[in-house]
Amino acid sequence: MAKRKSAGPTIKLQDSVGIEQASAIKKQLTEAIKSKKTVSLDISEVTDIDTSIIQLILSAKKDADAKEKEFYISGIIPEDIQKLLSILSISLPVAKEAE
């Protein structure tokens, strides 16, 4: 389930996220990219993710880049998700340590 923290532009995904939540997550990402200069997505509490959400994240990054906004993943990416991304040869935009 997607939750937006009230104290800033971080969107937090939790538990199992899949096609069922894609529409709501896309709406949150689109609104955040439209209204903020920097948007971060926290997936540190995601237990399971399907490829539709990964595609959505990559699309949000492309949209943010086109609008000259910053978009990145904050927090620690769970090991199971890192393995999936590795298998798919996908690299997500991760926050830099200095930020």
mmCIF file with all atom_site columns, C-alpha atoms in Angstrom, residues 43-99:
data_model
loop_
_atom_site.group_PDB
_atom_site.id
_atom_site.type_symbol
_atom_site.label_atom_id
_atom_site.label_alt_id
_atom_site.label_comp_id
_atom_site.label_asym_id
_atom_site.label_entity_id
_atom_site.label_seq_id
_atom_site.pdbx_PDB_ins_code
_atom_site.Cartn_x
_atom_site.Cartn_y
_atom_site.Cartn_z
_atom_site.occupancy
_atom_site.B_iso_or_equiv
_atom_site.pdbx_formal_charge
_atom_site.auth_seq_id
_atom_site.auth_comp_id
_atom_site.auth_asym_id
_atom_site.auth_atom_id
_atom_site.pdbx_PDB_model_num
ATOM 1  C CA . ILE A 1 43 ? 10.696 1.249   -0.826  1.00 0.00 ? 43 ILE A CA 1
ATOM 2  C CA . SER A 1 44 ? 12.602 0.052   2.241   1.00 0.00 ? 44 SER A CA 1
ATOM 3  C CA . GLU A 1 45 ? 9.466  -1.586  3.712   1.00 0.00 ? 45 GLU A CA 1
ATOM 4  C CA . VAL A 1 46 ? 8.314  -3.297  0.522   1.00 0.00 ? 46 VAL A CA 1
ATOM 5  C CA . THR A 1 47 ? 8.109  -7.062  0.943   1.00 0.00 ? 47 THR A CA 1
ATOM 6  C CA . ASP A 1 48 ? 7.145  -7.923  -2.635  1.00 0.00 ? 48 ASP A CA 1
ATOM 7  C CA . ILE A 1 49 ? 7.040  -5.897  -5.847  1.00 0.00 ? 49 ILE A CA 1
ATOM 8  C CA . ASP A 1 50 ? 5.971  -6.837  -9.337  1.00 0.00 ? 50 ASP A CA 1
ATOM 9  C CA . THR A 1 51 ? 7.330  -5.604  -12.616 1.00 0.00 ? 51 THR A CA 1
ATOM 10 C CA . SER A 1 52 ? 4.401  -3.242  -13.203 1.00 0.00 ? 52 SER A CA 1
ATOM 11 C CA . ILE A 1 53 ? 5.553  -1.138  -10.234 1.00 0.00 ? 53 ILE A CA 1
ATOM 12 C CA . ILE A 1 54 ? 9.174  -1.270  -11.360 1.00 0.00 ? 54 ILE A CA 1
ATOM 13 C CA . GLN A 1 55 ? 8.029  -0.005  -14.779 1.00 0.00 ? 55 GLN A CA 1
ATOM 14 C CA . LEU A 1 56 ? 6.065  2.736   -13.041 1.00 0.00 ? 56 LEU A CA 1
ATOM 15 C CA . ILE A 1 57 ? 9.148  3.815   -11.065 1.00 0.00 ? 57 ILE A CA 1
ATOM 16 C CA . LEU A 1 58 ? 11.270 3.931   -14.222 1.00 0.00 ? 58 LEU A CA 1
ATOM 17 C CA . SER A 1 59 ? 8.551  5.909   -16.004 1.00 0.00 ? 59 SER A CA 1
ATOM 18 C CA . ALA A 1 60 ? 8.387  8.385   -13.102 1.00 0.00 ? 60 ALA A CA 1
ATOM 19 C CA . LYS A 1 61 ? 12.163 8.871   -13.322 1.00 0.00 ? 61 LYS A CA 1
ATOM 20 C CA . LYS A 1 62 ? 11.888 9.558   -17.048 1.00 0.00 ? 62 LYS A CA 1
ATOM 21 C CA . ASP A 1 63 ? 9.009  12.005  -16.450 1.00 0.00 ? 63 ASP A CA 1
ATOM 22 C CA . ALA A 1 64 ? 10.962 13.799  -13.712 1.00 0.00 ? 64 ALA A CA 1
ATOM 23 C CA . ASP A 1 65 ? 14.030 14.074  -15.954 1.00 0.00 ? 65 ASP A CA 1
ATOM 24 C CA . ALA A 1 66 ? 11.901 15.539  -18.765 1.00 0.00 ? 66 ALA A CA 1
ATOM 25 C CA . LYS A 1 67 ? 10.552 18.148  -16.359 1.00 0.00 ? 67 LYS A CA 1
ATOM 26 C CA . GLU A 1 68 ? 14.046 18.842  -14.971 1.00 0.00 ? 68 GLU A CA 1
ATOM 27 C CA . LYS A 1 69 ? 13.091 17.507  -11.544 1.00 0.00 ? 69 LYS A CA 1
ATOM 28 C CA . GLU A 1 70 ? 15.014 15.182  -9.245  1.00 0.00 ? 70 GLU A CA 1
ATOM 29 C CA . PHE A 1 71 ? 13.621 11.713  -8.571  1.00 0.00 ? 71 PHE A CA 1
ATOM 30 C CA . TYR A 1 72 ? 15.340 9.021   -6.570  1.00 0.00 ? 72 TYR A CA 1
ATOM 31 C CA . ILE A 1 73 ? 14.913 6.030   -4.280  1.00 0.00 ? 73 ILE A CA 1
ATOM 32 C CA . SER A 1 74 ? 15.590 6.807   -0.624  1.00 0.00 ? 74 SER A CA 1
ATOM 33 C CA . GLY A 1 75 ? 16.299 4.321   2.134   1.00 0.00 ? 75 GLY A CA 1
ATOM 34 C CA . ILE A 1 76 ? 17.612 0.815   1.742   1.00 0.00 ? 76 ILE A CA 1
ATOM 35 C CA . ILE A 1 77 ? 16.314 -1.345  -1.090  1.00 0.00 ? 77 ILE A CA 1
ATOM 36 C CA . PRO A 1 78 ? 15.380 -4.761  0.387   1.00 0.00 ? 78 PRO A CA 1
ATOM 37 C CA . GLU A 1 79 ? 17.680 -7.606  -0.627  1.00 0.00 ? 79 GLU A CA 1
ATOM 38 C CA . ASP A 1 80 ? 14.959 -9.593  -2.443  1.00 0.00 ? 80 ASP A CA 1
ATOM 39 C CA . ILE A 1 81 ? 14.125 -6.557  -4.561  1.00 0.00 ? 81 ILE A CA 1
ATOM 40 C CA . GLN A 1 82 ? 17.816 -5.944  -5.267  1.00 0.00 ? 82 GLN A CA 1
ATOM 41 C CA . LYS A 1 83 ? 18.066 -9.544  -6.525  1.00 0.00 ? 83 LYS A CA 1
ATOM 42 C CA . LEU A 1 84 ? 15.040 -9.074  -8.786  1.00 0.00 ? 84 LEU A CA 1
ATOM 43 C CA . LEU A 1 85 ? 16.459 -5.847  -10.194 1.00 0.00 ? 85 LEU A CA 1
ATOM 44 C CA . SER A 1 86 ? 19.780 -7.573  -10.810 1.00 0.00 ? 86 SER A CA 1
ATOM 45 C CA . ILE A 1 87 ? 18.078 -10.428 -12.669 1.00 0.00 ? 87 ILE A CA 1
ATOM 46 C CA . LEU A 1 88 ? 16.208 -7.889  -14.793 1.00 0.00 ? 88 LEU A CA 1
ATOM 47 C CA . SER A 1 89 ? 19.364 -5.781  -15.285 1.00 0.00 ? 89 SER A CA 1
ATOM 48 C CA . ILE A 1 90 ? 17.567 -2.720  -13.937 1.00 0.00 ? 90 ILE A CA 1
ATOM 49 C CA . SER A 1 91 ? 19.190 0.070   -11.979 1.00 0.00 ? 91 SER A CA 1
ATOM 50 C CA . LEU A 1 92 ? 16.990 2.404   -9.943  1.00 0.00 ? 92 LEU A CA 1
ATOM 51 C CA . PRO A 1 93 ? 18.003 6.013   -9.229  1.00 0.00 ? 93 PRO A CA 1
ATOM 52 C CA . VAL A 1 94 ? 19.272 5.759   -5.646  1.00 0.00 ? 94 VAL A CA 1
ATOM 53 C CA . ALA A 1 95 ? 19.879 8.733   -3.333  1.00 0.00 ? 95 ALA A CA 1
ATOM 54 C CA . LYS A 1 96 ? 23.493 9.754   -2.939  1.00 0.00 ? 96 LYS A CA 1
ATOM 55 C CA . GLU A 1 97 ? 25.043 9.299   0.510   1.00 0.00 ? 97 GLU A CA 1
ATOM 56 C CA . ALA A 1 98 ? 25.841 13.005  0.825   1.00 0.00 ? 98 ALA A CA 1
ATOM 57 C CA . GLU A 1 99 ? 22.198 14.089  0.444   1.00 0.00 ? 99 GLU A CA 1
#
